[in-house]
Coordinates of C-alpha atoms and ligand atoms in Angstrom, one line a residue:
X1 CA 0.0 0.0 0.0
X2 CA 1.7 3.4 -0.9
X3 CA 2.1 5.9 2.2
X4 CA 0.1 8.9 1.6
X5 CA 0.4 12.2 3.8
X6 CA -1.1 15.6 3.4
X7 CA 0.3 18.4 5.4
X8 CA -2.1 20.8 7.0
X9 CA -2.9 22.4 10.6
X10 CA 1.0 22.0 11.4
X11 CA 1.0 18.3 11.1
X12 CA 1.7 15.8 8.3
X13 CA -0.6 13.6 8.1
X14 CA -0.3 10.0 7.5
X15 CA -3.2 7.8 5.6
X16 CA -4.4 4.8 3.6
X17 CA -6.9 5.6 0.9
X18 CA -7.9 2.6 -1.1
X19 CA -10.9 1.1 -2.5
X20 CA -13.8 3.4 -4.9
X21 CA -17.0 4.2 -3.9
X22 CA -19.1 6.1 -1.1
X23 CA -16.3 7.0 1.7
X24 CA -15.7 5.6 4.3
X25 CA -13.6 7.1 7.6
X26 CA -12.2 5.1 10.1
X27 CA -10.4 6.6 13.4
X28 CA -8.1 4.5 15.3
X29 CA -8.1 4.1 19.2
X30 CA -5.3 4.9 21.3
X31 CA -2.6 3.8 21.6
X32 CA -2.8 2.3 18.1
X33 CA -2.7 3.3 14.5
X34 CA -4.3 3.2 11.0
X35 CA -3.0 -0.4 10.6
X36 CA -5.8 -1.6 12.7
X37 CA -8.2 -1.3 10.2
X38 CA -6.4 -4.0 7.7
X39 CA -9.4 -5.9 7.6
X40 CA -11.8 -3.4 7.0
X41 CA -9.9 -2.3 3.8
X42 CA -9.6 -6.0 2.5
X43 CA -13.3 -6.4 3.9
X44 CA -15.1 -3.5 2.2
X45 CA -12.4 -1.6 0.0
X46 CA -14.6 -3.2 -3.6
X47 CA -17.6 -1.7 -2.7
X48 CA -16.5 1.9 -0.8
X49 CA -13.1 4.5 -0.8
X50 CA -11.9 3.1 2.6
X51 CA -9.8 6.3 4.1
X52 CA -7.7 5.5 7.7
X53 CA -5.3 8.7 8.9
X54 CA -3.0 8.6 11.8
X55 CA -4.4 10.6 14.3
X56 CA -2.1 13.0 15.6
X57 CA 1.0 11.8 16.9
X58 CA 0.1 8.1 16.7
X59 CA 1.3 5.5 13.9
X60 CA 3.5 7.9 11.5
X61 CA 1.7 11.2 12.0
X62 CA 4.2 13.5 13.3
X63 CA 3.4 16.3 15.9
X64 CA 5.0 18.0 18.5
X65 CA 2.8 19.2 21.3
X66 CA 2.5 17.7 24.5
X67 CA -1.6 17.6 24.0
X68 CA -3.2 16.3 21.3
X69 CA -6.8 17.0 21.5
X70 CA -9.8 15.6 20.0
X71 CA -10.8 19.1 18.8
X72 CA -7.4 19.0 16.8
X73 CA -7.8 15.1 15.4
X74 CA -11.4 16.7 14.8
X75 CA -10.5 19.5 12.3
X76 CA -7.6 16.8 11.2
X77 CA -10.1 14.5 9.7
X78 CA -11.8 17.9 7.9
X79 CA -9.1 19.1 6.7
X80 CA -8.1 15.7 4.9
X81 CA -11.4 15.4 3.7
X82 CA -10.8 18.6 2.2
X83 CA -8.2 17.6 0.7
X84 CA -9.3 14.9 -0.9
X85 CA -12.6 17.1 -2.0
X86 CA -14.9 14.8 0.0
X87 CA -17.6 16.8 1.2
X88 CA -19.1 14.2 3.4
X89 CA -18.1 10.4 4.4
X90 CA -19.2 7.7 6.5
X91 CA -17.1 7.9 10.6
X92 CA -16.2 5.2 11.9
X93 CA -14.4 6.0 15.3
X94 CA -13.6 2.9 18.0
X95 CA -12.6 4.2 21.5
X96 CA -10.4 7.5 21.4
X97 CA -11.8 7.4 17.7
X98 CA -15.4 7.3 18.9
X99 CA -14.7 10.8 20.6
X100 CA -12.9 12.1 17.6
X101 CA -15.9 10.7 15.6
X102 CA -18.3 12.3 18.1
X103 CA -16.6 15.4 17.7
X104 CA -16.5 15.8 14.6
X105 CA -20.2 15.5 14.5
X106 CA -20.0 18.5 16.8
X107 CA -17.9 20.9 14.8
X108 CA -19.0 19.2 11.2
X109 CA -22.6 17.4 11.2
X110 CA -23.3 17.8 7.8
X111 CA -20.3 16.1 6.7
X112 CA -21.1 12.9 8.1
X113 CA -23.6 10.6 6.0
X114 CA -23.6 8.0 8.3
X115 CA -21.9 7.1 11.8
X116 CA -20.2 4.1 13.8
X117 CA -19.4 4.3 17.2
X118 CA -17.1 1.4 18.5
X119 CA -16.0 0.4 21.6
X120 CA -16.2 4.2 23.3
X121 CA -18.6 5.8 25.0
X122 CA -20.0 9.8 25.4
X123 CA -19.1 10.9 29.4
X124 CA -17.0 12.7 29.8
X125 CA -14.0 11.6 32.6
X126 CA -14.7 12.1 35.6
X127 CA -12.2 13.6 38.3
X128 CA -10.8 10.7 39.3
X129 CA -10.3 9.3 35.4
X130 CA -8.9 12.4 34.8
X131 CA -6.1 11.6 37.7
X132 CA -5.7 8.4 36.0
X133 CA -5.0 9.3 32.9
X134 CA -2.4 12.0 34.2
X135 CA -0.6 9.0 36.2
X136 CA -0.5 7.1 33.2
X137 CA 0.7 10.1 31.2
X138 CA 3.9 10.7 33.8
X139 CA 4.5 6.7 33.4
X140 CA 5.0 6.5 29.7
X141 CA 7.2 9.2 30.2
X142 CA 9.2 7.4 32.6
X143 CA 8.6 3.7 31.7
X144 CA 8.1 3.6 27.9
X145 CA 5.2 1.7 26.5
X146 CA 6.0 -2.2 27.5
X147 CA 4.5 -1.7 30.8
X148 CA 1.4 -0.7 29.4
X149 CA 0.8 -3.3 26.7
X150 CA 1.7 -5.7 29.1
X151 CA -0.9 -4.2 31.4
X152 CA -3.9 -4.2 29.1
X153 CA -3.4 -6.6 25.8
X154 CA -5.5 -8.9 29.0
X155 CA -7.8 -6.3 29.2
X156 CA -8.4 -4.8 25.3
X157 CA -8.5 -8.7 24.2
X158 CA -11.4 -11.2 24.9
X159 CA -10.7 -14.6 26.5
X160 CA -10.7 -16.5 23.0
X161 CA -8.5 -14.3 20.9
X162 CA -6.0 -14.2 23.8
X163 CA -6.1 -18.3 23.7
X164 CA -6.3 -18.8 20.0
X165 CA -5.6 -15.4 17.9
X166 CA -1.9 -15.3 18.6
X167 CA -1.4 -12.6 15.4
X168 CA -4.1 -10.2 16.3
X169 CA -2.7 -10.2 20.3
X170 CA 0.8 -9.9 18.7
X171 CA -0.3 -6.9 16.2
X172 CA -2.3 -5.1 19.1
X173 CA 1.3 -5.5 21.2
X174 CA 3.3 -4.5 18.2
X175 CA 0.9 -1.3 17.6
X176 CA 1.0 -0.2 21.3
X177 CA 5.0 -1.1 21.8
X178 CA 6.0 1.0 18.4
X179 CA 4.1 4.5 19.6
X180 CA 6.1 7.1 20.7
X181 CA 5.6 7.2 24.7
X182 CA 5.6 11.2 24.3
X183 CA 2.8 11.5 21.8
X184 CA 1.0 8.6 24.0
X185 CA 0.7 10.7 26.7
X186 CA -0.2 14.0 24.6
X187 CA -3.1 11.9 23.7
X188 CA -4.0 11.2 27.4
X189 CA -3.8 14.9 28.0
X190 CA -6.4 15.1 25.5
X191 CA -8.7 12.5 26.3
X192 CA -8.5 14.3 29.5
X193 CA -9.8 17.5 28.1
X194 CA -12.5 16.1 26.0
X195 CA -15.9 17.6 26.0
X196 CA -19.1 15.7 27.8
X197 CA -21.0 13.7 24.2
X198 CA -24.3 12.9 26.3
X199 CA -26.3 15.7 25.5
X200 CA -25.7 16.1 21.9
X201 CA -26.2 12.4 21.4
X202 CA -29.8 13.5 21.1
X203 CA -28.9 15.7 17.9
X204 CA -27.3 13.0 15.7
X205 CA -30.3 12.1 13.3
X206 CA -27.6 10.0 10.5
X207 CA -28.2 6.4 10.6
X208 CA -25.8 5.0 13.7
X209 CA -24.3 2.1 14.7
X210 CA -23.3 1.0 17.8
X211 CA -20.6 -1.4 18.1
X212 CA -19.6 -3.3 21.3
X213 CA -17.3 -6.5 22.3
X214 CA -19.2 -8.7 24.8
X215 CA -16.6 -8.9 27.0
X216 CA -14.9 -5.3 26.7
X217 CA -14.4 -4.0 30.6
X218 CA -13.2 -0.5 29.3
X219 CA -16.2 0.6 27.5
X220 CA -18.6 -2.0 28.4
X221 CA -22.0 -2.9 27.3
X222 CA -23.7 -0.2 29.2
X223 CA -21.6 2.2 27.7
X224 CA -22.8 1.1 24.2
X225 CA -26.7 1.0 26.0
X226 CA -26.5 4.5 26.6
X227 CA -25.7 5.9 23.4
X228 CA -27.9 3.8 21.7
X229 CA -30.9 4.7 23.5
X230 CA -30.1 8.3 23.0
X231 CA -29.3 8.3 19.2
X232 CA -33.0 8.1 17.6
X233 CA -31.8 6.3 14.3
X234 CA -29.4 4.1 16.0
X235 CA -28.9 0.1 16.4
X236 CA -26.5 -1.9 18.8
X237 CA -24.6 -4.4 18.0
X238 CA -23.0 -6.6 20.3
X239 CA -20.0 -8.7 19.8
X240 CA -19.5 -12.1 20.9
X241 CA -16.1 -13.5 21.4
X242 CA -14.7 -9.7 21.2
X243 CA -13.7 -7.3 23.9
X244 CA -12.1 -3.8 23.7
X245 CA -10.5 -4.0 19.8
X246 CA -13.8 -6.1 18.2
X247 CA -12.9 -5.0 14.3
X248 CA -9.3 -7.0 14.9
X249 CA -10.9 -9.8 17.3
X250 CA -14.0 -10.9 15.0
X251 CA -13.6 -8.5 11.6
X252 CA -16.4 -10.9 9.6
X253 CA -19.4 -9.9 12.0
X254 CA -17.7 -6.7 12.6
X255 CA -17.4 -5.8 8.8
X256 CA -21.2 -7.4 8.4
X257 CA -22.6 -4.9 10.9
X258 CA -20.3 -2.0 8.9
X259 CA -21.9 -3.3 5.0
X260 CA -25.4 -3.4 6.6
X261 CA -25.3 -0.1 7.7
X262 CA -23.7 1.0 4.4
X263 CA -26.2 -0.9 2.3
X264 CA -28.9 0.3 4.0
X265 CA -27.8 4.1 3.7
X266 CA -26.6 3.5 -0.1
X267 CA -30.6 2.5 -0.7
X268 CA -32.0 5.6 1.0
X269 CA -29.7 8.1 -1.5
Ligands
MLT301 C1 -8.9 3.6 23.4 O1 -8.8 2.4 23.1 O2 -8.9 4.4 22.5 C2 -8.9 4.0 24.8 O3 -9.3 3.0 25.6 C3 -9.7 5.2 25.0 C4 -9.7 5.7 26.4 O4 -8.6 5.6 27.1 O5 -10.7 6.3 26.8

């Protein structure tokens, strides 16, 4: 796949475009990278323009600040829409993406045609999550990022790809173990800072879905619950066999949920 970056709001940006068709925009979690979404591309790439970026500071995306907000990866995602003269294009945001996803429907509703919310949730963090994340911040610094994978690849992983998915748990390692611990914890900075989703929820009118692992403990089920009762033209889909990373764990029921969902928007235009 060539490497394509654009350069704009004082980052270079890093992205896969492949595939022809309606567009499709798919936002990594943290701490990962584009290359999660490998088998989305092969999965839907002949029917739809499948577009992944490097959110800012992650993967190859190179930028400097010690915060990376979701504001910033917000107008990011515009501004390489822009410049690929896409007016509008299906989101697709799991975990940190799901904010990034939600906030771009803030700044940018029009532009979305449809939405999928994976794996995240629309609180705000509270005090004490806030804390975390700052403790975790001043580890990377120290520590690097081994600690960390080791920490949570038992937590972002379901029971049965642990046991028997040995190159998804060694691609999720690979993806947390190669990010730069400084731009890891500019991204926790601005998780931190992120804006409370809950109320505009109620404002999304595209056609969502919902996306949760059965077994994910950091945006569980109830998390998913909540945002599907408050977005009217919204349905859930829940994961079996999948915890926190379900497109890598289970892509064929994740990628059926994503072609329903585009189908049933490509029959309404
Ligand atoms: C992610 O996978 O993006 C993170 O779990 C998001 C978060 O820390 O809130």
């Amino acid at each position: 796949m060539d490497v394509k970056r654009i350069k704009t709001n004082g980052v270079e940006t890093v992205f896969d475009d492949e595939g022809s068709g309606p567009p499709v925009v798919l936002l990594h979690g943290f701490p990962f990278n584009r290359t999660m979404w490998g088998e989305q591309f092969e999965g839907l790439k002949g029917r739809h323009r499948m577009i992944a970026p490097d959110l800012r500071g992650l993967g190859e995306t190179i930028a400097a600040a010690a915060i990376a907000t979701m504001e910033q990866m917000a107008h990011d995602v515009a501004a390489l829409l822009d410049t690929l003269e896409l007016d509008r294009a299906v989101v697709c945001g799991l975990s940190m993406g799901g904010y990034v996803a939600l906030e771009f429907c803030h700044f940018f509703p029009e532009r979305v045609t449809a939405l999928v919310l994976a794996g995240t949730r629309a609180p705000a963090d509270n005090a004490e999550e806030k804390q975390n994340r700052e403790r975790q911040a001043t580890r990377l610094l120290a520590e690097g990022m081994k600690g960390i994978a080791d920490e949570t690849l038992p937590k972002l992983l379901a029971r049965e790809t642990l046991a028997s998915k040995a190159e998804v748990v060694s691609r999720v390692r690979q993806m947390i173990e190669s990010t730069d611990p400084r731009r890891a914890a500019a991204a926790q900075h601005g998780m931190a800072a992120r804006r409370d989703y809950s109320e505009s929820l109620t404002r999304i009118k595209v056609p969502t879905l919902v996306i949760v692992g059965r077994e994910d403990s950091i945006r569980p089920l109830s998390d998913a619950q909540f945002m599907h009762s408050k977005i009217r033209n919204s349905r859930l889909e829940v994961i079996e066999n999948a915890a926190h990373v379900s497109n890598m764990e289970r892509p064929e029921v994740f990628n059926n949920a994503l072609s329903l969902l585009l189908k049933e928007i490509s029959q309404n235009h």
